[in-house]
Coordinates of C-alpha atoms and ligand atoms in Angstrom, one line a residue:
M1 CA -6.4 -30.6 -1.1
E2 CA -8.6 -28.4 -3.6
L3 CA -11.0 -25.9 -2.1
S4 CA -14.4 -25.6 -4.2
A5 CA -14.4 -22.1 -3.5
A6 CA -12.8 -19.2 -1.2
I7 CA -15.4 -16.3 0.1
I8 CA -13.8 -13.2 1.0
L9 CA -16.5 -10.8 3.3
A10 CA -16.0 -7.5 2.3
A11 CA -19.7 -5.6 2.6
G12 CA -19.6 -4.3 5.9
E13 CA -19.5 -0.8 5.7
G14 CA -16.5 -0.6 8.9
T15 CA -18.9 2.2 10.9
R16 CA -15.8 2.0 13.5
M17 CA -13.6 3.5 10.7
R18 CA -15.8 6.8 10.5
S19 CA -14.9 7.1 7.0
A20 CA -16.2 8.0 3.5
T21 CA -14.2 4.9 2.4
P22 CA -15.3 1.6 2.8
K23 CA -12.9 -0.2 5.4
V24 CA -11.6 -2.8 2.8
L25 CA -10.1 0.1 0.8
H26 CA -8.4 1.6 3.2
T27 CA -4.3 1.0 2.9
F28 CA -2.0 -0.9 5.2
A29 CA 2.0 -0.5 4.1
G30 CA 0.7 0.6 0.9
K31 CA -2.1 -1.8 -0.3
T32 CA -5.4 -2.2 0.7
F33 CA -6.5 -4.4 3.0
L34 CA -8.8 -6.2 0.1
H35 CA -5.7 -6.5 -1.8
R36 CA -3.8 -8.1 0.5
V37 CA -6.6 -10.2 1.6
M38 CA -7.0 -11.1 -2.0
D39 CA -3.0 -11.9 -2.2
S40 CA -3.3 -14.5 0.5
V41 CA -6.3 -16.0 -0.5
S42 CA -5.6 -16.3 -4.1
A43 CA -2.5 -18.5 -2.9
L44 CA -5.1 -21.0 -2.0
D45 CA -5.7 -21.1 -5.9
A46 CA -9.6 -22.4 -5.1
N47 CA -11.8 -23.3 -7.8
V48 CA -13.6 -20.4 -7.3
L49 CA -12.6 -16.9 -5.5
A50 CA -15.8 -14.7 -4.7
V51 CA -16.0 -11.4 -2.8
V52 CA -19.2 -10.3 -1.4
V53 CA -19.9 -6.9 -1.5
R54 CA -22.6 -4.1 -0.6
Y55 CA -21.6 -0.8 1.0
Q56 CA -20.3 0.9 -1.9
G57 CA -20.5 -2.2 -3.7
Q58 CA -19.4 -0.9 -7.0
R59 CA -16.5 0.5 -5.8
V60 CA -15.5 -2.4 -4.0
A61 CA -16.1 -5.1 -6.7
E62 CA -14.1 -2.7 -8.8
A63 CA -11.0 -3.1 -6.3
A64 CA -11.7 -6.6 -6.4
R65 CA -11.9 -6.9 -10.3
S66 CA -8.5 -4.7 -10.7
Y67 CA -6.6 -7.4 -8.8
D68 CA -8.6 -10.8 -10.4
P69 CA -10.3 -10.4 -13.4
D70 CA -11.9 -13.6 -13.0
V71 CA -13.2 -12.7 -9.1
V72 CA -16.9 -13.6 -8.9
I73 CA -18.7 -10.6 -7.1
V74 CA -21.5 -11.4 -4.9
E75 CA -23.9 -8.7 -3.9
Q76 CA -25.2 -9.0 -0.4
D77 CA -28.7 -7.7 0.5
E78 CA -30.0 -5.6 2.9
I79 CA -29.7 -7.8 5.9
P80 CA -26.8 -7.2 7.7
G81 CA -24.2 -9.6 9.1
T82 CA -21.7 -11.9 8.3
G83 CA -23.9 -15.2 8.3
R84 CA -26.0 -13.3 5.8
A85 CA -23.1 -12.6 3.3
V86 CA -21.9 -16.0 3.4
Q87 CA -25.8 -17.1 2.6
C88 CA -25.8 -14.7 -0.2
A89 CA -22.2 -16.1 -1.5
M90 CA -23.0 -19.6 -1.1
A91 CA -26.6 -19.1 -3.0
Q92 CA -24.7 -17.6 -5.8
L93 CA -21.9 -20.2 -6.1
A94 CA -24.1 -23.1 -5.8
A95 CA -26.4 -21.6 -8.9
G96 CA -23.2 -21.4 -11.2
S97 CA -22.3 -24.9 -10.5
P98 CA -23.5 -27.8 -12.6
D99 CA -25.3 -29.7 -10.0
G100 CA -26.5 -26.7 -8.0
K101 CA -24.0 -27.8 -5.4
L102 CA -20.5 -27.0 -4.3
H103 CA -18.7 -30.0 -3.2
G104 CA -15.6 -30.1 -0.9
P105 CA -14.2 -27.8 1.4
V106 CA -14.8 -23.9 1.5
L107 CA -12.4 -21.1 3.0
I108 CA -14.4 -18.3 4.5
A109 CA -12.1 -15.2 5.3
A110 CA -12.9 -11.5 6.7
S111 CA -11.4 -8.7 4.7
D112 CA -10.0 -6.5 7.3
M113 CA -7.3 -8.5 8.5
P114 CA -4.1 -7.1 6.9
L115 CA -1.7 -9.3 7.9
L116 CA -3.2 -12.6 6.9
D117 CA -0.7 -14.6 5.2
A118 CA -1.1 -17.7 3.0
D119 CA 1.1 -20.0 5.1
T120 CA -1.4 -19.5 7.9
L121 CA -4.3 -20.4 5.5
H122 CA -2.4 -23.4 4.3
S123 CA -1.8 -24.7 7.4
L124 CA -5.5 -24.4 8.2
I125 CA -6.6 -26.2 5.4
D126 CA -4.1 -28.9 6.0
F127 CA -5.1 -29.1 9.7
H128 CA -8.8 -29.6 8.6
A129 CA -8.1 -32.1 6.2
A130 CA -5.9 -33.9 8.7
H131 CA -9.3 -33.9 11.2
H132 CA -12.1 -34.8 8.8
D133 CA -13.7 -31.9 10.7
G134 CA -17.2 -30.7 9.5
A135 CA -15.7 -27.1 9.8
T136 CA -12.4 -25.4 11.3
V137 CA -12.3 -22.2 12.8
L138 CA -8.9 -20.0 12.6
T139 CA -8.5 -18.9 16.1
T140 CA -5.5 -17.0 18.2
K141 CA -5.0 -16.1 21.7
L142 CA -4.9 -12.8 22.5
A143 CA -3.7 -11.0 25.9
D144 CA -6.8 -8.2 25.5
P145 CA -9.3 -10.2 23.4
T146 CA -11.9 -7.0 23.8
G147 CA -13.9 -6.8 20.8
Y148 CA -13.8 -10.4 19.3
G149 CA -16.0 -13.6 19.4
R150 CA -14.7 -15.8 22.1
I151 CA -14.0 -19.5 21.3
I152 CA -15.7 -21.8 23.8
R153 CA -14.2 -25.4 23.8
K154 CA -15.5 -28.7 24.8
Q155 CA -13.1 -30.7 27.4
D156 CA -12.1 -32.7 24.0
G157 CA -10.7 -29.3 22.6
S158 CA -13.3 -29.3 19.5
V159 CA -15.3 -26.0 19.5
L160 CA -19.0 -25.9 21.3
R161 CA -19.6 -22.6 20.0
I162 CA -18.6 -19.0 19.5
V163 CA -19.9 -16.0 21.7
E164 CA -19.7 -12.3 20.5
Q165 CA -18.2 -9.8 22.7
R166 CA -21.8 -8.1 23.2
D167 CA -23.7 -11.1 23.7
A168 CA -21.2 -13.0 25.8
N169 CA -21.5 -13.7 29.8
E170 CA -18.6 -12.4 32.3
S171 CA -17.1 -16.1 32.4
E172 CA -17.0 -16.5 28.7
L173 CA -15.5 -12.8 28.4
A174 CA -12.7 -14.1 30.4
V175 CA -11.6 -16.5 27.5
K176 CA -8.3 -15.3 25.5
E177 CA -8.9 -17.6 22.5
V178 CA -10.7 -15.5 20.0
N179 CA -12.3 -16.3 16.3
T180 CA -10.3 -14.6 13.7
S181 CA -13.4 -15.0 11.4
V182 CA -11.6 -17.2 8.8
Y183 CA -12.9 -20.7 8.4
V184 CA -13.0 -23.8 6.3
F185 CA -16.5 -25.6 5.7
E186 CA -17.5 -28.9 4.2
A187 CA -19.8 -27.3 1.7
D188 CA -22.8 -29.5 2.6
V189 CA -22.2 -28.6 6.3
L190 CA -22.0 -25.0 5.4
E191 CA -25.2 -25.2 3.5
Q192 CA -26.9 -26.5 6.5
A193 CA -25.3 -24.7 8.8
I194 CA -26.2 -21.3 7.5
A195 CA -29.9 -22.3 6.3
G196 CA -31.5 -21.5 10.1
L197 CA -29.3 -18.6 10.9
N198 CA -31.5 -15.7 12.7
S199 CA -30.6 -12.2 13.9
N200 CA -31.6 -13.0 17.9
N201 CA -28.7 -11.3 19.0
A202 CA -27.4 -7.9 20.6
Q203 CA -26.4 -6.5 17.0
G204 CA -29.8 -8.0 15.6
E205 CA -27.2 -9.3 12.6
F206 CA -27.1 -12.8 10.9
Y207 CA -23.9 -14.2 12.6
L208 CA -21.5 -16.7 10.7
T209 CA -20.6 -17.7 14.2
D210 CA -23.6 -19.1 14.9
A211 CA -23.1 -22.0 12.1
L212 CA -20.6 -23.5 14.1
E213 CA -23.1 -24.5 16.8
T214 CA -25.7 -25.8 14.2
A215 CA -22.9 -27.7 12.4
R216 CA -22.2 -29.3 15.6
G217 CA -25.9 -30.2 16.4
L218 CA -25.7 -31.6 12.7
G219 CA -23.4 -34.5 14.4
R220 CA -20.0 -33.1 12.8
V221 CA -17.2 -31.8 15.1
V222 CA -15.9 -28.4 14.8
G223 CA -12.4 -27.9 14.9
A224 CA -10.2 -24.8 15.9
F225 CA -6.6 -24.0 14.8
A226 CA -4.8 -21.6 16.5
A227 CA -2.7 -19.4 14.3
P228 CA 1.1 -19.5 15.4
D229 CA 1.4 -15.4 15.0
S230 CA -1.4 -13.5 16.5
M231 CA -0.6 -10.3 14.4
S232 CA -0.9 -12.3 11.4
V233 CA -4.8 -12.6 11.8
E234 CA -5.4 -9.6 13.7
G235 CA -8.9 -7.5 12.5
V236 CA -8.8 -3.9 12.5
N237 CA -12.0 -2.1 13.1
D238 CA -11.0 1.5 13.5
R239 CA -8.2 3.8 13.1
V240 CA -6.5 3.2 16.6
Q241 CA -6.0 -0.3 15.8
L242 CA -5.1 0.1 12.3
A243 CA -2.5 2.6 13.5
A244 CA -0.7 0.2 16.6
L245 CA -1.0 -3.0 13.8
A246 CA 0.8 -0.9 11.2
K247 CA 3.3 0.3 13.6
A248 CA 4.0 -3.6 14.8
H249 CA 4.3 -4.7 11.3
N250 CA 6.5 -1.9 10.2
R251 CA 8.8 -2.9 13.1
R252 CA 9.2 -6.3 11.8
V253 CA 9.5 -5.0 8.4
C254 CA 12.4 -2.8 9.6
E255 CA 13.9 -5.7 11.8
R256 CA 14.1 -7.7 9.0
W257 CA 16.1 -5.4 6.9
M258 CA 18.3 -4.4 9.5
R259 CA 19.1 -8.5 9.8
D260 CA 19.7 -8.2 6.3
G261 CA 22.2 -5.9 6.2
V262 CA 20.4 -2.5 6.1
T263 CA 21.2 0.4 8.7
I264 CA 18.1 2.0 10.0
L265 CA 18.6 4.6 12.5
D266 CA 15.1 5.0 13.7
P267 CA 12.7 2.1 13.1
E268 CA 10.2 4.5 14.7
T269 CA 10.0 6.8 12.4
T270 CA 11.4 5.0 9.2
W271 CA 8.3 3.2 6.9
I272 CA 8.9 0.8 4.6
D273 CA 6.2 -1.2 2.2
D274 CA 6.5 -4.5 1.9
D275 CA 7.0 -4.6 -1.7
V276 CA 10.6 -2.7 -1.4
K277 CA 13.5 -3.9 -1.7
L278 CA 16.7 -2.8 0.0
G279 CA 20.7 -3.9 -0.8
R280 CA 23.6 -4.5 1.6
D281 CA 24.6 -1.7 3.4
V282 CA 22.0 0.8 2.7
T283 CA 21.5 3.6 5.2
V284 CA 18.2 5.0 5.8
L285 CA 17.8 7.5 7.7
P286 CA 15.1 9.1 10.1
G287 CA 11.8 10.0 9.0
S288 CA 12.0 8.4 5.6
F289 CA 9.3 6.8 3.9
L290 CA 10.0 3.9 1.5
Q291 CA 6.7 3.0 -0.8
G292 CA 5.2 0.9 -3.2
H293 CA 8.0 -1.0 -5.5
T294 CA 10.9 1.2 -4.5
V295 CA 14.4 -0.4 -5.1
V296 CA 17.3 1.1 -3.5
A297 CA 20.8 -0.6 -4.4
A298 CA 23.5 -1.4 -1.8
D299 CA 25.4 1.2 -0.2
A300 CA 23.1 4.1 -1.1
V301 CA 22.3 6.1 1.7
V302 CA 18.5 7.7 1.8
G303 CA 17.0 10.2 4.5
P304 CA 16.8 11.9 6.7
Y305 CA 13.3 12.8 5.8
T306 CA 13.0 11.4 2.3
T307 CA 10.2 9.9 0.6
L308 CA 10.9 7.4 -2.0
I309 CA 7.6 6.0 -4.0
D310 CA 8.1 3.4 -6.8
A311 CA 12.1 4.7 -7.3
T312 CA 14.7 3.1 -8.4
V313 CA 18.2 4.1 -6.3
D314 CA 21.1 2.7 -7.6
E315 CA 24.3 1.8 -5.7
G316 CA 26.1 4.3 -3.4
A317 CA 23.5 7.4 -4.4
H318 CA 22.6 9.7 -1.6
V319 CA 19.0 11.2 -1.2
E320 CA 18.4 13.5 1.6
R321 CA 15.4 15.3 2.3
S322 CA 13.8 14.9 -1.0
R323 CA 10.5 13.6 -2.7
V324 CA 11.0 11.0 -5.6
Q325 CA 8.6 9.6 -7.6
E326 CA 8.8 6.9 -10.2
S327 CA 12.1 7.8 -10.9
H328 CA 15.6 6.4 -11.6
I329 CA 18.1 7.6 -9.8
G330 CA 21.8 6.4 -10.9
A331 CA 24.9 5.3 -8.9
R332 CA 26.4 7.5 -6.8
A333 CA 24.0 10.4 -7.7
N334 CA 23.3 13.0 -5.3
I335 CA 20.0 14.4 -4.9
G336 CA 18.8 16.9 -2.3
P337 CA 18.3 18.6 0.2
W338 CA 15.0 19.5 -0.9
T339 CA 14.7 18.2 -4.2
Y340 CA 11.4 17.1 -6.0
M341 CA 11.2 14.4 -8.5
R342 CA 7.9 14.1 -10.1
Q343 CA 7.4 11.1 -12.1
G344 CA 9.4 10.0 -15.2
N345 CA 12.9 11.2 -14.4
D346 CA 15.9 9.2 -15.5
L347 CA 19.3 10.3 -14.0
G348 CA 22.8 8.7 -14.7
E349 CA 25.7 7.9 -13.0
D350 CA 27.1 10.8 -10.7
T351 CA 24.7 13.2 -11.2
K352 CA 23.8 16.1 -9.2
A353 CA 20.1 17.4 -8.5
G354 CA 20.4 20.2 -5.5
A355 CA 18.6 21.8 -3.4
F356 CA 14.7 23.4 -4.5
V357 CA 15.4 21.7 -7.7
E358 CA 11.8 20.1 -9.3
M359 CA 12.2 17.6 -12.3
K360 CA 9.8 16.1 -14.2
K361 CA 10.5 13.2 -17.2
A362 CA 14.1 14.5 -17.1
H363 CA 17.1 12.3 -18.7
I364 CA 19.9 13.3 -17.6
D365 CA 23.1 11.9 -18.7
E366 CA 26.1 10.7 -16.6
G367 CA 28.0 13.4 -14.6
T368 CA 25.4 16.4 -15.4
K369 CA 24.8 18.5 -12.2
V370 CA 21.5 20.8 -11.6
P371 CA 22.7 22.2 -8.4
H372 CA 20.5 25.0 -7.3
L373 CA 16.7 26.4 -7.8
S374 CA 15.5 24.9 -11.1
Y375 CA 12.7 23.5 -12.6
I376 CA 13.6 20.7 -15.4
G377 CA 11.0 19.2 -16.8
D378 CA 10.3 17.1 -20.4
A379 CA 14.1 17.2 -21.1
H380 CA 17.0 15.8 -21.9
L381 CA 20.8 16.8 -20.7
G382 CA 23.7 15.1 -22.1
S383 CA 26.7 14.2 -20.3
H384 CA 29.0 16.5 -18.0
T385 CA 26.8 19.5 -18.5
N386 CA 26.5 22.3 -15.6
I387 CA 23.1 23.7 -15.2
G388 CA 23.2 27.5 -13.3
G389 CA 21.3 28.4 -10.4
G390 CA 17.6 29.1 -10.9
T391 CA 17.5 27.8 -14.8
I392 CA 14.1 26.9 -16.1
T393 CA 12.7 24.6 -18.8
A394 CA 9.5 26.3 -20.0
N395 CA 8.0 23.3 -21.1
Y396 CA 4.3 24.3 -21.2
D397 CA 2.5 26.6 -23.7
G398 CA -0.5 26.2 -22.1
V399 CA -1.5 23.1 -24.6
H400 CA 1.3 21.3 -25.3
K401 CA 4.4 19.8 -22.9
N402 CA 7.3 20.6 -25.0
H403 CA 10.5 19.0 -25.2
T404 CA 14.3 20.8 -24.1
E405 CA 17.3 19.0 -25.9
I406 CA 20.9 20.1 -24.0
G407 CA 23.9 18.3 -25.2
S408 CA 26.8 17.4 -23.6
N409 CA 29.4 19.5 -22.0
V410 CA 27.3 22.4 -21.9
H411 CA 27.7 25.1 -19.6
V412 CA 24.4 26.9 -18.6
G413 CA 25.0 30.3 -17.0
A414 CA 22.8 31.2 -13.8
G415 CA 18.9 32.0 -14.0
N416 CA 18.5 30.9 -17.9
L417 CA 15.3 29.9 -19.3
F418 CA 14.6 27.3 -22.4
V419 CA 11.4 28.5 -24.0
A420 CA 10.6 24.7 -25.5
P421 CA 10.8 23.1 -27.8
V422 CA 14.6 23.9 -28.1
Q423 CA 18.1 22.6 -28.8
V424 CA 21.3 23.1 -27.8
G425 CA 24.4 21.4 -28.8
D426 CA 27.1 19.6 -27.1
G427 CA 30.0 22.1 -25.9
V428 CA 27.7 25.4 -25.8
T429 CA 27.9 27.9 -23.1
T430 CA 25.3 30.3 -22.6
G431 CA 25.6 33.8 -20.7
A432 CA 23.9 34.3 -17.3
G433 CA 20.0 35.6 -17.1
S434 CA 19.6 34.2 -21.0
V435 CA 16.1 33.3 -22.7
I436 CA 17.0 30.6 -25.0
R437 CA 14.0 30.6 -27.4
H438 CA 16.1 29.3 -30.7
A439 CA 18.5 26.3 -31.5
V440 CA 22.3 27.1 -30.4
P441 CA 24.4 25.0 -32.6
Q442 CA 27.6 23.1 -31.3
D443 CA 30.3 24.9 -29.5
A444 CA 28.6 28.0 -29.8
M445 CA 28.1 30.6 -27.0
A446 CA 24.6 32.2 -26.8
Y447 CA 23.1 34.8 -24.8
S448 CA 20.1 36.8 -24.8
E449 CA 20.1 41.0 -24.3
N450 CA 18.4 42.5 -21.3
T451 CA 19.3 46.4 -21.2
Q452 CA 20.1 47.5 -17.8
H453 CA 18.3 50.5 -17.0
V454 CA 20.0 53.1 -14.3
V455 CA 17.9 56.1 -12.7
E456 CA 20.1 57.9 -10.6
G457 CA 19.1 59.8 -7.4
W458 CA 16.1 57.7 -7.3
K459 CA 13.9 58.0 -3.9
P460 CA 11.8 54.8 -2.5
A461 CA 8.0 56.1 -2.3
W462 CA 7.9 56.7 1.5
E463 CA 11.2 58.9 1.1
R464 CA 9.6 61.4 -1.4
Ligands
UD1_501 C1 -16.3 -10.5 13.3 C2 -16.7 -11.9 13.9 C3 -16.1 -12.3 15.5 C4 -14.6 -12.2 14.9 C5 -14.4 -10.9 14.3 C6 -12.6 -11.2 14.1 C7 -19.1 -12.4 13.5 C8 -20.6 -12.4 13.8 N1 -18.3 -12.0 14.3 O1 -16.7 -10.3 14.4 O2 -16.0 -13.4 16.2 O3 -13.8 -12.2 16.4 O4 -14.8 -10.7 13.3 O5 -11.9 -9.9 13.5 O6 -18.8 -13.0 12.4 N2 -19.2 -8.6 6.6 C9 -19.9 -8.3 5.7 N3 -21.2 -8.2 5.6 C10 -21.7 -7.9 6.7 C11 -21.1 -7.7 7.9 C12 -19.7 -7.9 7.6 O7 -19.5 -9.1 4.3 O8 -23.0 -7.8 7.1 C13 -17.7 -8.4 6.4 C14 -16.8 -7.1 6.8 O9 -16.8 -6.5 5.6 C15 -15.6 -8.0 7.6 C16 -16.5 -9.2 8.1 O10 -17.3 -9.5 7.5 O11 -14.6 -8.0 6.5 C17 -16.1 -9.1 9.5 O12 -17.0 -8.0 9.7 P1 -16.8 -6.9 11.0 O13 -17.9 -6.2 11.3 O14 -15.5 -6.5 11.2 O15 -17.1 -8.3 12.3 P2 -16.5 -8.0 13.8 O16 -17.5 -7.4 14.7 O17 -14.9 -7.8 13.7
CA502 CA1 -13.7 -7.1 12.3

């Protein structure tokens, strides 16, 4: 069934978050609430996708457009409430359609539901279509329904109305079935049902929920479809709910990976974003964060206490107590402990980056080792080269980032300084403590003087 429009409500401030950032731009498992809901709603392929904004509207609109440049942005006026948001959206969408009306079903969804999934939405739409109702609300049953609008059903199962927590009496508060804030309305029903909304309620807002009772008054049946998985439709209003839902979701993600052949020693302290991919027999040790589009191939070991952000780790590599961002770690490479890989590194097979090594845009060929206390930035190191402890590429002259090129089978002494731009050929050896400012040809030995002075019988100040 074709949706004439899908409307995402994202105009609320999210007061209960107590944040300078609008609630919909908070993140959940690596993505904003808004992008997560847009992901699921976009899968329905509605004729028009609209996002209603107001609080920090520019910022939210930009985020929506960055996801989908064709999205219709609706600006809600100063009148508060979910009902007002839909009034504003419908007015704008109707004005934009050829005969000044929408035809067919309209999906409405709140944007503070980070786990809303396309399957649930498809089931809701199918249910709505099968029952030919005027409107269908997506509900769920919760052990603790506090804070949600309660679904008041008639004997025949159809929906009589929705009562908000703050407007409910004792028997209504006892109802465990709640409104998820996702609905399908026939456009003509919606148009009439929102026309007469008012703010005669505990919050002084235009409630969208009131439109259901009105739809009923128009002689149309209002149906309810209960989401099979209540976690997928949970709303987040504050940071306590955010943490609880994120934890529950992460637990599921970890369990899915464990069932797929990944060893996770402690799912409680292992956080895996949704778009991460893990190969068979990967081991993830405690305190690890696998974020963004990170990919870890078979037999690799990650952690403990490691953060991977958009990183690619090949077969059998080890990354221990390190942070790796937008970098590629080759097969069987050995990273850490305490290695800091900033963006743009590409490490070949069997390489090593050891303790207290920082790298940025370093391209390191097969078998090369940077074992101790080094900074390698804007550099290419050939294969089977060894970098002595404490070596630094001085890549920045205050204006430009300059490149260091070091060949294959090079033995760099401890404590070297490569003043870029500089080139060192294959098979070179450098002396300890050298400052290499000029090109070194292939198979040469290079060292730089630094004179040692000895002052005999010298006494420290406190003894003088
Ligand atoms: C709403 C429902 C409640 C339901 C709950 C599910 C109403 C009156 N209540 O309550 O029945 O159980 O969601 O989570 O609809 N928004 C706007 N403009 C506004 C106000 C809100 O676009 O003026 C948007 C918000 O950005 C948010 C959504 O509407 O995405 C829901 O708003 P929220 O304030 O979270 O409603 P709840 O109190 O949770
Ligand atoms: Ca909410």
